[in-house]
Coordinates of C-alpha atoms in Angstrom, one line a residue:
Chain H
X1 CA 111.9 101.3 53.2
X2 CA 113.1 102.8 56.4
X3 CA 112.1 102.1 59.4
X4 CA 112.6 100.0 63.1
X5 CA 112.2 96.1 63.0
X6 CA 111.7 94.6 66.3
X7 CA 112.2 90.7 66.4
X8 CA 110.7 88.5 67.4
X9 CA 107.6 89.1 67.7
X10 CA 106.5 86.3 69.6
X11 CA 108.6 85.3 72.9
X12 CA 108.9 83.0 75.1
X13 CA 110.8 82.7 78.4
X14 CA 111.5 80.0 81.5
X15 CA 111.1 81.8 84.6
X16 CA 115.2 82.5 85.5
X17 CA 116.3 82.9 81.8
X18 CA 117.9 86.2 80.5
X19 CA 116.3 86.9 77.1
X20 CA 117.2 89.5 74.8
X21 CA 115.1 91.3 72.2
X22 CA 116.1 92.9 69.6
X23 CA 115.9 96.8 67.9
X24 CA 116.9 97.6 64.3
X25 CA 116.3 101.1 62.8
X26 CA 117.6 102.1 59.4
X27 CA 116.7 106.0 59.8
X28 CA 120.1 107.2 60.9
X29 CA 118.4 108.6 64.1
X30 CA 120.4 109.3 67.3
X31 CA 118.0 108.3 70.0
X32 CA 116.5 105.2 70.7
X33 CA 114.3 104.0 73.2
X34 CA 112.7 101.0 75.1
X35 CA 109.2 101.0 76.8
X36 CA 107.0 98.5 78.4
X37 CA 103.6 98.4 77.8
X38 CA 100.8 96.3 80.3
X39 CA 97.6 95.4 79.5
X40 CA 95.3 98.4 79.2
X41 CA 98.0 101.1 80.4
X42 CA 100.1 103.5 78.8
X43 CA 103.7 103.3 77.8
X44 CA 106.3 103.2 80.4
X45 CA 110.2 103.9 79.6
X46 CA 112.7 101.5 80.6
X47 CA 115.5 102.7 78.8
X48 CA 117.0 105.2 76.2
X49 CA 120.3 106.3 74.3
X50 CA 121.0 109.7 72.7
X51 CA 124.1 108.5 71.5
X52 CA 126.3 105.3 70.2
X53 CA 128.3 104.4 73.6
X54 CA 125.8 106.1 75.8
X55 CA 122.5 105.0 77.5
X56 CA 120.4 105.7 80.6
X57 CA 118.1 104.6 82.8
X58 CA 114.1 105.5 82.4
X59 CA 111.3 104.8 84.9
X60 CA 111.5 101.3 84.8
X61 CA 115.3 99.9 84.7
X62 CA 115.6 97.6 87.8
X63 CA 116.0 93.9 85.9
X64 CA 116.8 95.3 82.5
X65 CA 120.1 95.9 80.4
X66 CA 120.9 97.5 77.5
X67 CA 123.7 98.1 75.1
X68 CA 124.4 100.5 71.9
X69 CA 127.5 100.0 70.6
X70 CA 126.0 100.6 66.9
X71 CA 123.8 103.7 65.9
X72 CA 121.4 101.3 64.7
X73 CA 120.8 98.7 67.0
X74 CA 119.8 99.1 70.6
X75 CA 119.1 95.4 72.1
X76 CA 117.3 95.4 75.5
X77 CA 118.2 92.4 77.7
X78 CA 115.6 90.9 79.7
X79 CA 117.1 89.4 82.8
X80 CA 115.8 87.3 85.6
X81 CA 116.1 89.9 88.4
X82 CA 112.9 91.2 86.6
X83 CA 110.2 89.7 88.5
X84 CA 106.9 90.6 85.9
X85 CA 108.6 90.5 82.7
X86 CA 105.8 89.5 80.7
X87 CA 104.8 92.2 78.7
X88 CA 105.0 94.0 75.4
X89 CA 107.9 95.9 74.4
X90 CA 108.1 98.7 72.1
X91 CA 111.3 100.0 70.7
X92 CA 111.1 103.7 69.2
X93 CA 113.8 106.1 67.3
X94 CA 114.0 109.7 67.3
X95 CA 115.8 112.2 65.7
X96 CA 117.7 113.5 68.8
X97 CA 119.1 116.7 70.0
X98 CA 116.3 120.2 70.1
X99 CA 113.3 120.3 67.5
X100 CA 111.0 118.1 66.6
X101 CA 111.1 114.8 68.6
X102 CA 108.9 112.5 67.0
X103 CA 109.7 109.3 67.4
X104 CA 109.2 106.4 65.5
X105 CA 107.9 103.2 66.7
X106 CA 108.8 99.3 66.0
X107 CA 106.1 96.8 65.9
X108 CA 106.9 95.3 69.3
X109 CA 108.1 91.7 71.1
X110 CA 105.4 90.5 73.3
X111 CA 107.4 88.4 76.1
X112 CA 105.5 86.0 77.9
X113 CA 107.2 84.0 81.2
X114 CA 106.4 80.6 81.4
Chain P
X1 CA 108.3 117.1 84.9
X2 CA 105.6 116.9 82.6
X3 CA 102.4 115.2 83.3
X4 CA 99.8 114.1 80.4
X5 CA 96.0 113.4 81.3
X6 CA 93.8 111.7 79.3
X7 CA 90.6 111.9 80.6
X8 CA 88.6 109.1 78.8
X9 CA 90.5 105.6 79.6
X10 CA 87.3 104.3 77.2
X11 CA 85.3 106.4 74.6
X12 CA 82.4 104.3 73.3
X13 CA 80.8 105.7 70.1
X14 CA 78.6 104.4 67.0
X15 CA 79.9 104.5 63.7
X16 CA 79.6 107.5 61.9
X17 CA 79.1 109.6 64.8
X18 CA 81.6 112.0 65.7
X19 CA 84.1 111.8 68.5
X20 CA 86.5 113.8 70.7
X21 CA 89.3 112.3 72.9
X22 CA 90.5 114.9 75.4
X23 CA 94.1 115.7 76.7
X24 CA 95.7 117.9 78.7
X25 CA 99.2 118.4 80.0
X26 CA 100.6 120.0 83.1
X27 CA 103.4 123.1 81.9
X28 CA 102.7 125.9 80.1
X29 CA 105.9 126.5 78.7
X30 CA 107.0 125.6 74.9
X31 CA 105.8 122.5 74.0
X32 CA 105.5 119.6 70.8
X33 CA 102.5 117.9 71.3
X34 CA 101.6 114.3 69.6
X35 CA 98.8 112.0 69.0
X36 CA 99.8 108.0 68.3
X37 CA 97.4 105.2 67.1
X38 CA 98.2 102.1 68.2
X39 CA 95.8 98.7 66.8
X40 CA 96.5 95.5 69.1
X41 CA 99.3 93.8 69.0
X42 CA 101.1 96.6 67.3
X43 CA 103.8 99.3 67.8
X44 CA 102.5 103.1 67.8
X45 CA 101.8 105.3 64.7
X46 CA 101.9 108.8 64.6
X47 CA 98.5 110.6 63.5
X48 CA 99.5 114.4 64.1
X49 CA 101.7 116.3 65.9
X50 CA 102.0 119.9 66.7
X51 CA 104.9 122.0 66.5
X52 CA 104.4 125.4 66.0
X53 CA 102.0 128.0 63.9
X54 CA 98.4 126.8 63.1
X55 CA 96.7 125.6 66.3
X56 CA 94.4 123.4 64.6
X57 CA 96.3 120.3 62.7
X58 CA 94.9 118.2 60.7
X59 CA 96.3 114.5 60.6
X60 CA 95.7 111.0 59.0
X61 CA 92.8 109.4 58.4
X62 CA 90.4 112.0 58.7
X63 CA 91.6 113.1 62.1
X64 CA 92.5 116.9 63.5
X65 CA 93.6 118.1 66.6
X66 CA 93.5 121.4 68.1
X67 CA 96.2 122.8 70.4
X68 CA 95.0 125.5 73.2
X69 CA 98.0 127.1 74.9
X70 CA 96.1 129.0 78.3
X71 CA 94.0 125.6 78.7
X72 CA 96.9 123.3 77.9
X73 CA 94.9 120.9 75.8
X74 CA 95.4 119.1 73.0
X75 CA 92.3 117.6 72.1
X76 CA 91.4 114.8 69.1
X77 CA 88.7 115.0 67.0
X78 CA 87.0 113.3 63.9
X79 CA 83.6 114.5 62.5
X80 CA 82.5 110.8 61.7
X81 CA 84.3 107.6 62.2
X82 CA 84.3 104.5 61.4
X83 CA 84.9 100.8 62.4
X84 CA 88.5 100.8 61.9
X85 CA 89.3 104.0 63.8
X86 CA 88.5 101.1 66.7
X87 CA 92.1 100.9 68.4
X88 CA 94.0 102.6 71.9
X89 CA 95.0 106.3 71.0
X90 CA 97.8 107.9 72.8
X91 CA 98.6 111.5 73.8
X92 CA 102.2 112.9 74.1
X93 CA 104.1 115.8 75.1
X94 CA 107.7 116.8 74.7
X95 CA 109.4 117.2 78.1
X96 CA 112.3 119.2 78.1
X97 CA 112.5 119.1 81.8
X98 CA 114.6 115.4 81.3
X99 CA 117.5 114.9 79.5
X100 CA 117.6 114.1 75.9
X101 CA 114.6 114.5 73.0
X102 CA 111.7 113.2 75.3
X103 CA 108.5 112.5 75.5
X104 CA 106.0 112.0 78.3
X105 CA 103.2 109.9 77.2
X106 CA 99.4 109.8 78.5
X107 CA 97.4 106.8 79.9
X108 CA 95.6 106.1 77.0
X109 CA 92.3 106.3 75.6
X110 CA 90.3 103.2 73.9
X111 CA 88.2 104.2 71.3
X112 CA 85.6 101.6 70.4
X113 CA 83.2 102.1 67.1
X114 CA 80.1 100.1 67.1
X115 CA 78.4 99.6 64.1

């Protein structure tokens, strides 16, 4: 089956401890994307890729990091410059490039700080 | 930029009644529109989207959606629903003012079936 696996799903974290979660998609897309989600809001972007090699920031960088050095993995790095890092985090796919830009979402990490 | 408004944060309704959960978006020009369910503690599914031709799309799960270009709405609708409709339901637009296949995403709107 293809889709985007998000582990864990569960996470812990010591305040002043990088963590990293990690993206998975099997749907040869181009674009991925991380958001942040808070309790009763909408989704926020923190981060996105069009291309292996190549990322930028979203709305919402300042205390993440990223990397995409495969097409299929994208892991966001949670670090401790983030000073309200607990939070659910979504990881999405998407085609890429003009058309339809559907994207397709992971089951999420929920982070909680400690 | 785009901007999505969904005007209902929280849409109460009893089961078997039917429902509507508004959105509009700010620009008039060309645009994909999307609606997303998303049950706690889960990542988003997609329950329609629009991308051209028929203004009325019909989705998962019993849901439809009609697409209004001159009041830029893209409002949700099922004629009777049921308990597990209960879940947050999200809004989206394609924004081609930023770089790269993107989409700006409403607030939100919590739908809530009481039996």
């Amino acid at each position: 089956d293809g889709g985007i696996t998000q582990s864990p799903k569960y996470l812990f974290r010591k305040e002043g401890q990088n963590v990293t979660l990690s993206c998975e998609q099997n749907l040869n897309h181009d674009a991925m994307y991380w958001y942040r989600q808070d309790p009763g809001q909408g989704l926020r972007l923190i981060y996105y890729s069009q291309i292996v090699n190549d990322f930028q920031k979203g709305d919402i960088a300042e205390g993440y990091s990223v990397s995409r050095e495969k097409k299929e993995s994208f892991p966001l790095t949670v670090t401790s410059a983030q000073k309200n890092p607990t939070a659910f985090y979504l990881c999405a796919s998407s085609i890429g490039g003009p058309g339809d830009n559907e994207q397709f979402f992971g089951p999420g990490t929920r982070l909680t700080v400690l | 930029a785009q901007s999505v408004t969904q005007l209902d944060s929280q849409v109460p309704v009893f089961e078997e009644a039917p429902v509507e959960l508004r959105c509009n978006y700010s620009s008039s020009v060309s645009v994909y529109l999307f609606w997303y369910v998303q049950y706690p503690n889960q990542g988003l599914q997609l329950l329609l989207k629009y991308l051209s031709g028929s203004t009325l799309v019909k989705g998962i799960n019993g849901f439809e959606a009609e697409f209004n270009k001159s009041q830029t709405s893209f409002h949700l609708r099922k004629p009777s629903v049921h308990i597990s409709d209960t879940a947050e339901y999200f809004c989206a637009v394609s924004d081609w003012s930023r770089a790269g296949n993107m989409l700006t995403f409403g607030g939100g709107t919590r739908l809530m079936v009481k039996p």
